[in-house]
Amino acid sequence: MPAEFADADVVVVGAGAAGLSLAHHLCAPGSPSPLSVVVVGAPPGPLIPPRRTWCFWEPDAGPYDASLAASWSRLRVTTTDGGAVVAGLPRLRYKMLRSDDFEALVDRRLAGAPGVRRVEAAVSSVRDLPGGGAEVRVRDGNAERALVRGRYVFDSRPPRVLPPARTTLLQHFSGWFVRTAEPVFDPDVAELMDFRTPQPARGLSFGYVLPLGPRTALVEYTEFSPAPLTPGGYHEALDRYARDVLRLGAFEVTAREHGVIPMTDGRFPRRAGRSVYRIGTAGGATRPSTGYTFAAVQRQSRAVAARLRSGRPLRVPPAHGRRARAMDAVMLRALDTGRIDGPDFFGRLFRGVPAERLLAFLDGGSRWHEDLRIGLRTPVAPMLLTVAELPFTPRRPPRPLLHPPVRTEESSS
């Protein structure tokens, strides 16, 4: 059946963080050979995720600064006993970007780029073509038809099934955007982890506070654990944190967000065919130990776009290096088995390691000798026992992801 559009150089399936980021970098001005690009986003309805938040850190002047909701030069981690570690970021900023602001920024670039088209369609399948390239298909009733064909197709749709893994936890969270009657927030400090929350039997929990002003903030309750809570469970945990721990006093909830992010040492394949590639969480961009995704998506998108725009052979680099993935596997296993206490583990790191060095480690940008020094700040014996155990731990079969990721960032909360 004929496609609705002529062939394109690149087809991007999905208009979330990964899909829009790739389109944004593909259409950067000054390309020696402009590419034809089709971005296929979901139509209005249940496939469109609600507005969501992505967080990341980078130097003060970044490409998305004009669209940020807020940024901070200081981070705080609060231990279970209420002790606080406040760390300054001399060269970095912790940044918060809302999804609709990011989409508006990308739309402005795409609108001025020749050869770019945006399509709304519920994609049913993506498959290689015998003569090269791939096609994106949609379903009409009981039949499928081709929507568009491309030399390369990048599929950013969330995974339906997680890969076989030795350890799989979920980072699941619920957040309220609140407005308080009195000024209770410090707009200069982001609360990265507040461990004054009841801890689950497996994993850990913490509060997360991003102040937007003295009386407004995003307040979240987050768990790293095997399964999500019920809606009532999130409400109870978040209400207790806002009222009893933060003591916000009278407040109103102006917006809500909820999400589930897989944290697994399973291997996400970056390729699904000769001409079909997976990007975003489906391509392994989510950092297994933290849930952060947005910065890795940018690195991956820039690399792919640079190769395609220059005409060089395509190579999709891994979002995280082999050493970083190995360390994540150890941390996840030690946390899941209870060998390490989560609040104590992260508290040690933030007390003992300069903040920007630790952030480089969490982003996979540290060197091996820095990793070694950071490792010595963790409970060494339980970690070494886990290192010895991992090669003999079988990977469990694939499991369905019943709650698709709502936010890839995008953040550890």
Coordinates of C-alpha atoms in Angstrom, one line a residue:
M1 CA 0.0 0.0 0.0
P2 CA 1.4 3.5 -0.8
A3 CA 2.7 5.6 1.9
E4 CA 1.0 9.0 2.6
F5 CA 4.3 10.8 2.3
A6 CA 7.3 10.5 0.0
D7 CA 10.4 8.8 1.5
A8 CA 12.4 10.8 4.0
D9 CA 16.0 10.6 5.1
V10 CA 15.0 10.2 8.7
V11 CA 11.7 9.3 10.5
V12 CA 11.4 9.9 14.2
V13 CA 8.7 8.0 16.0
G14 CA 7.5 9.6 19.2
A15 CA 7.5 13.3 20.2
G16 CA 8.7 13.0 23.7
A17 CA 12.1 14.0 25.1
A18 CA 14.1 11.6 22.9
G19 CA 12.2 12.1 19.7
L20 CA 12.1 15.9 19.9
S21 CA 15.7 16.1 21.0
L22 CA 16.9 14.1 17.9
A23 CA 14.7 16.2 15.6
H24 CA 16.1 19.4 17.2
H25 CA 19.7 18.4 16.6
L26 CA 19.0 17.1 13.1
C27 CA 17.6 20.5 12.2
A28 CA 20.3 22.6 13.7
P29 CA 21.2 25.6 11.4
G30 CA 24.3 25.4 9.3
S31 CA 24.1 21.8 8.1
P32 CA 26.2 21.2 5.0
S33 CA 23.5 18.8 3.6
P34 CA 20.0 19.3 5.1
L35 CA 18.1 16.2 5.8
S36 CA 14.4 15.5 5.1
V37 CA 12.9 14.6 8.5
V38 CA 9.4 13.3 9.5
V39 CA 8.4 13.4 13.2
V40 CA 5.5 11.1 14.0
G41 CA 3.8 12.1 17.2
A42 CA 0.8 10.6 18.9
P43 CA -2.7 12.1 18.1
P44 CA -4.7 13.8 20.8
G45 CA -6.1 11.3 23.2
P46 CA -4.8 8.7 25.7
L47 CA -1.5 8.2 23.9
I48 CA -0.4 11.8 24.7
P49 CA 1.3 11.8 28.1
P50 CA 0.4 14.6 30.5
R51 CA 2.7 17.6 31.0
R52 CA 5.9 16.4 32.7
T53 CA 9.2 17.6 34.2
W54 CA 12.8 16.8 33.2
C55 CA 15.8 17.7 35.3
F56 CA 19.5 17.6 34.6
W57 CA 22.7 19.4 35.3
E58 CA 25.1 21.2 33.0
P59 CA 27.1 24.5 32.9
D60 CA 25.2 27.7 33.5
A61 CA 24.8 28.6 29.8
G62 CA 23.0 25.8 28.1
P63 CA 21.0 25.4 24.8
Y64 CA 17.6 25.2 26.6
D65 CA 18.1 28.0 29.2
A66 CA 15.5 30.3 27.6
S67 CA 12.8 27.6 28.2
L68 CA 13.8 26.5 31.8
A69 CA 11.2 26.6 34.6
A70 CA 14.0 27.2 37.1
S71 CA 17.6 26.3 38.0
W72 CA 19.6 26.1 41.1
S73 CA 23.3 26.5 42.1
R74 CA 23.0 24.6 45.4
L75 CA 21.7 21.2 46.3
R76 CA 20.7 19.7 49.6
V77 CA 20.5 16.1 50.8
T78 CA 18.8 15.5 54.2
T79 CA 19.6 12.4 56.1
T80 CA 17.1 10.3 58.1
D81 CA 18.0 12.1 61.4
G82 CA 17.4 15.5 59.8
G83 CA 21.1 16.4 59.2
A84 CA 21.5 18.4 56.0
V85 CA 24.4 18.4 53.5
V86 CA 24.2 21.6 51.3
A87 CA 26.5 21.6 48.3
G88 CA 27.3 24.5 46.0
L89 CA 27.8 24.0 42.3
P90 CA 30.5 26.5 41.2
R91 CA 30.5 25.5 37.5
L92 CA 27.1 23.7 37.1
R93 CA 23.4 24.4 37.5
Y94 CA 20.7 21.9 38.3
K95 CA 18.0 22.7 35.8
M96 CA 14.2 22.0 35.5
L97 CA 12.5 21.9 32.1
R98 CA 8.8 21.4 31.5
S99 CA 7.8 19.2 28.6
D100 CA 5.5 21.7 26.9
D101 CA 8.1 24.5 27.1
F102 CA 10.6 22.1 25.5
E103 CA 8.2 21.2 22.8
A104 CA 7.5 24.8 22.0
L105 CA 11.2 25.5 21.7
V106 CA 11.7 22.5 19.3
D107 CA 8.6 23.5 17.3
R108 CA 10.1 26.9 16.6
R109 CA 13.3 25.3 15.2
L110 CA 11.4 22.7 13.1
A111 CA 9.0 25.4 11.7
G112 CA 12.0 27.2 10.1
A113 CA 13.8 24.1 8.8
P114 CA 13.2 23.0 5.2
G115 CA 12.2 19.4 4.6
V116 CA 10.7 18.8 8.1
R117 CA 7.2 17.5 8.6
R118 CA 5.3 16.7 11.7
V119 CA 2.6 14.0 11.6
E120 CA 0.1 12.8 14.2
A121 CA -0.6 9.1 14.1
A122 CA -1.0 6.1 16.4
V123 CA 1.9 3.9 15.1
S124 CA 1.2 0.2 15.1
S125 CA 4.6 -1.2 13.9
V126 CA 7.9 -0.2 12.5
R127 CA 9.7 -2.7 10.2
D128 CA 12.6 -3.0 7.8
L129 CA 12.0 -3.0 4.0
P130 CA 13.6 -5.7 1.8
G131 CA 15.4 -3.2 -0.4
G132 CA 16.7 -1.0 2.4
G133 CA 15.2 1.5 4.7
A134 CA 12.2 1.0 6.9
E135 CA 8.6 1.9 7.1
V136 CA 6.3 3.1 9.8
R137 CA 2.8 1.6 9.8
V138 CA -0.6 2.5 11.3
R139 CA -3.7 0.4 11.7
D140 CA -7.0 1.2 9.9
G141 CA -9.6 -1.1 11.3
N142 CA -8.3 -4.7 11.0
A143 CA -5.6 -3.8 8.4
E144 CA -2.3 -2.0 8.5
R145 CA -1.1 0.6 6.0
A146 CA 2.2 2.3 5.5
L147 CA 2.4 5.9 6.7
V148 CA 5.9 6.9 5.8
R149 CA 9.2 5.4 4.8
G150 CA 12.7 6.5 5.8
R151 CA 16.3 5.6 5.1
Y152 CA 16.6 5.5 8.9
V153 CA 13.8 5.2 11.5
F154 CA 14.4 6.1 15.2
D155 CA 11.7 4.7 17.5
S156 CA 11.4 6.4 20.9
R157 CA 8.2 4.8 22.1
P158 CA 8.5 3.5 25.7
P159 CA 9.3 -0.2 26.0
R160 CA 6.5 -2.5 26.6
V161 CA 8.7 -5.3 28.0
L162 CA 11.9 -4.9 30.1
P163 CA 14.9 -7.0 29.0
P164 CA 16.2 -10.0 31.0
A165 CA 18.0 -8.7 34.1
R166 CA 19.6 -9.7 37.3
T167 CA 18.1 -6.8 39.1
T168 CA 15.1 -4.7 38.2
L169 CA 13.7 -1.9 40.5
L170 CA 11.2 0.8 39.6
Q171 CA 11.7 4.4 40.4
H172 CA 8.1 5.5 40.9
F173 CA 7.0 8.9 42.2
S174 CA 4.1 11.2 42.7
G175 CA 4.4 15.0 42.9
W176 CA 2.4 18.1 43.6
F177 CA 3.0 21.6 42.4
V178 CA 2.0 23.5 45.6
R179 CA 1.4 27.1 46.5
T180 CA 1.7 27.9 50.2
A181 CA 0.0 30.6 52.3
E182 CA 3.4 31.6 53.8
P183 CA 6.9 31.8 52.3
V184 CA 8.4 28.5 53.3
F185 CA 10.8 27.6 50.4
D186 CA 14.4 28.7 49.7
P187 CA 14.4 29.4 45.9
D188 CA 18.2 29.1 45.8
V189 CA 18.4 25.4 47.0
A190 CA 16.9 22.3 45.4
E191 CA 16.3 19.4 47.8
L192 CA 17.7 16.4 45.8
M193 CA 17.0 13.7 48.4
D194 CA 15.2 14.0 51.8
F195 CA 15.3 10.7 53.6
R196 CA 13.0 11.7 56.4
T197 CA 10.4 9.4 54.8
P198 CA 9.3 5.9 55.9
Q199 CA 11.6 3.4 54.1
P200 CA 10.1 0.4 52.2
A201 CA 11.1 -3.2 53.0
R202 CA 13.2 -3.3 49.8
G203 CA 14.8 -0.3 48.2
L204 CA 14.5 3.3 49.5
S205 CA 12.3 6.3 49.5
F206 CA 12.9 10.0 49.7
G207 CA 11.3 13.4 49.3
Y208 CA 12.3 15.8 46.5
V209 CA 11.6 19.5 46.5
L210 CA 12.3 22.0 43.6
P211 CA 11.4 25.5 44.8
L212 CA 10.1 27.9 42.1
G213 CA 9.7 30.7 44.5
P214 CA 9.3 31.4 48.2
R215 CA 5.7 30.1 48.1
T216 CA 5.7 27.7 45.1
A217 CA 7.5 24.4 44.5
L218 CA 7.3 20.9 43.1
V219 CA 7.1 18.5 46.0
E220 CA 7.5 14.8 45.3
Y221 CA 7.5 11.5 47.1
T222 CA 9.8 8.9 45.4
E223 CA 10.6 5.2 45.9
F224 CA 13.1 2.9 44.4
S225 CA 11.4 -0.5 44.9
P226 CA 10.0 -3.5 43.1
A227 CA 6.4 -2.3 42.5
P228 CA 4.4 1.0 42.5
L229 CA 2.0 2.0 45.2
T230 CA -1.7 2.4 44.9
P231 CA -3.0 6.0 44.1
G232 CA -4.1 6.2 47.7
G233 CA -0.6 5.1 48.9
Y234 CA 1.0 7.9 47.0
H235 CA -1.5 10.5 48.3
E236 CA -0.9 9.4 51.9
A237 CA 2.9 9.4 51.6
L238 CA 3.0 12.7 49.8
D239 CA 0.5 14.3 52.2
R240 CA 2.5 13.1 55.2
Y241 CA 5.7 14.4 53.7
A242 CA 4.3 17.9 52.9
R243 CA 2.5 18.4 56.2
D244 CA 4.5 16.5 58.8
V245 CA 8.1 16.7 57.5
L246 CA 8.2 19.9 55.5
R247 CA 5.5 21.5 57.6
L248 CA 4.2 23.6 54.8
G249 CA 1.2 24.8 56.7
A250 CA -1.8 25.8 54.5
F251 CA -1.2 25.1 50.8
E252 CA -3.1 24.4 47.6
V253 CA -2.1 21.9 44.9
T254 CA -2.0 23.6 41.5
A255 CA -0.9 20.6 39.4
R256 CA 0.1 16.9 39.8
E257 CA 2.5 14.6 38.1
H258 CA 3.2 10.9 38.4
G259 CA 5.7 8.5 36.8
V260 CA 7.4 5.1 36.7
I261 CA 10.9 4.7 35.4
P262 CA 12.7 1.3 35.1
M263 CA 16.0 0.9 36.9
T264 CA 17.5 -2.3 35.6
D265 CA 20.8 -3.9 34.6
G266 CA 19.1 -5.4 31.6
R267 CA 20.6 -4.6 28.2
F268 CA 18.3 -2.5 26.0
P269 CA 19.2 -3.1 22.4
R270 CA 19.9 0.1 20.4
R271 CA 19.0 -1.5 17.2
A272 CA 15.7 -3.2 16.2
G273 CA 16.5 -3.9 12.5
R274 CA 18.9 -3.0 9.7
S275 CA 17.5 0.5 9.5
V276 CA 15.5 0.8 12.8
Y277 CA 17.0 2.1 15.9
R278 CA 15.7 2.6 19.4
I279 CA 16.4 5.8 21.4
G280 CA 15.4 7.2 24.8
T281 CA 14.5 4.8 27.6
A282 CA 13.8 2.1 25.0
G283 CA 17.4 2.4 23.8
G284 CA 19.0 2.4 27.2
A285 CA 19.3 6.1 27.9
T286 CA 17.9 5.9 31.4
R287 CA 20.8 5.7 34.0
P288 CA 20.0 2.5 35.9
S289 CA 21.2 3.7 39.3
T290 CA 19.4 7.1 39.3
G291 CA 16.7 7.3 36.6
Y292 CA 18.2 10.4 35.0
T293 CA 17.7 10.3 31.2
F294 CA 17.6 13.8 29.7
A295 CA 21.3 14.5 29.6
A296 CA 22.1 11.1 28.1
V297 CA 19.4 11.7 25.4
Q298 CA 21.1 14.9 24.5
R299 CA 24.6 13.3 24.1
Q300 CA 23.1 10.5 22.0
S301 CA 21.0 12.8 19.9
R302 CA 24.0 15.1 19.2
A303 CA 26.2 12.2 18.2
V304 CA 23.6 10.6 15.8
A305 CA 22.7 14.0 14.2
A306 CA 26.3 14.9 13.7
R307 CA 27.0 11.7 11.8
L308 CA 23.8 11.9 9.7
R309 CA 24.3 15.5 8.8
S310 CA 27.9 14.9 7.8
G311 CA 27.1 11.9 5.7
R312 CA 29.3 9.6 7.8
P313 CA 28.2 6.0 8.5
L314 CA 25.6 5.9 11.2
R315 CA 26.6 4.7 14.7
V316 CA 24.3 5.1 17.7
P317 CA 26.7 5.3 20.7
P318 CA 25.6 3.7 24.1
A319 CA 24.1 6.3 26.4
H320 CA 26.3 5.1 29.3
G321 CA 29.7 3.5 29.2
R322 CA 30.5 0.0 30.2
R323 CA 32.1 0.9 33.5
A324 CA 29.2 3.0 34.5
R325 CA 26.7 0.2 33.7
A326 CA 28.8 -2.3 35.7
M327 CA 28.8 0.0 38.7
D328 CA 25.1 0.5 38.4
A329 CA 24.5 -3.2 38.3
V330 CA 26.4 -3.6 41.6
M331 CA 24.6 -0.8 43.3
L332 CA 21.2 -2.0 42.2
R333 CA 21.9 -5.5 43.4
A334 CA 23.3 -4.4 46.7
L335 CA 20.3 -2.2 47.3
D336 CA 17.7 -4.8 46.2
T337 CA 19.3 -7.5 48.4
G338 CA 19.4 -5.2 51.4
R339 CA 23.2 -5.4 51.7
I340 CA 23.3 -1.6 51.8
D341 CA 21.0 0.9 53.4
G342 CA 19.9 3.3 50.7
P343 CA 19.7 6.5 52.8
D344 CA 23.1 5.7 54.4
F345 CA 24.6 4.9 51.0
F346 CA 23.6 8.2 49.3
G347 CA 24.3 10.1 52.5
R348 CA 27.9 8.9 52.6
L349 CA 28.4 9.9 49.0
F350 CA 27.1 13.4 49.4
R351 CA 28.9 14.0 52.7
G352 CA 32.3 12.6 51.5
V353 CA 32.5 13.6 47.8
P354 CA 32.5 17.2 46.3
A355 CA 29.2 17.8 44.7
E356 CA 30.4 18.5 41.1
R357 CA 32.7 15.4 41.2
L358 CA 29.8 13.3 42.4
L359 CA 27.5 14.6 39.7
A360 CA 30.1 13.8 37.1
F361 CA 30.2 10.3 38.5
L362 CA 26.4 10.0 38.4
D363 CA 26.5 11.2 34.8
G364 CA 29.2 8.7 33.8
G365 CA 31.7 11.4 33.1
S366 CA 34.3 10.6 35.8
R367 CA 37.6 8.8 35.3
W368 CA 38.4 5.4 36.7
H369 CA 40.6 6.7 39.5
E370 CA 37.9 9.1 40.5
D371 CA 35.4 6.2 40.5
L372 CA 37.7 4.3 42.8
R373 CA 38.0 7.1 45.3
I374 CA 34.2 7.5 45.3
G375 CA 33.8 3.7 45.7
L376 CA 35.8 3.9 48.9
R377 CA 33.1 6.2 50.4
T378 CA 30.6 3.4 50.1
P379 CA 30.2 0.3 52.3
V380 CA 33.1 -1.6 50.8
A381 CA 32.5 -5.1 52.1
P382 CA 28.8 -5.4 50.9
M383 CA 29.8 -3.9 47.6
L384 CA 32.7 -6.3 47.1
L385 CA 30.4 -9.2 48.0
T386 CA 28.0 -8.1 45.4
V387 CA 30.8 -7.7 42.8
A388 CA 31.7 -11.3 43.4
E389 CA 28.1 -12.6 43.3
L390 CA 27.0 -10.8 40.0
P391 CA 28.8 -13.1 37.5
F392 CA 26.9 -16.1 39.0
T393 CA 23.5 -14.4 39.2
P394 CA 21.2 -15.4 36.3
R395 CA 19.2 -12.9 34.3
R396 CA 15.5 -13.3 34.9
P397 CA 13.2 -13.6 31.8
P398 CA 11.7 -10.4 30.3
R399 CA 8.9 -8.8 32.2
P400 CA 6.1 -6.5 31.0
L401 CA 6.4 -2.9 32.1
L402 CA 2.8 -2.4 33.2
H403 CA 3.3 1.3 33.9
P404 CA 5.1 2.9 31.0
P405 CA 7.6 5.7 31.9
V406 CA 6.0 9.1 32.2
R407 CA 9.2 11.0 32.6
T408 CA 12.7 10.0 31.3
E409 CA 15.0 12.7 32.9
E410 CA 15.1 13.0 33.7
S411 CA 15.6 12.8 37.2
S412 CA 16.1 10.7 40.2
S413 CA 12.6 11.5 41.3

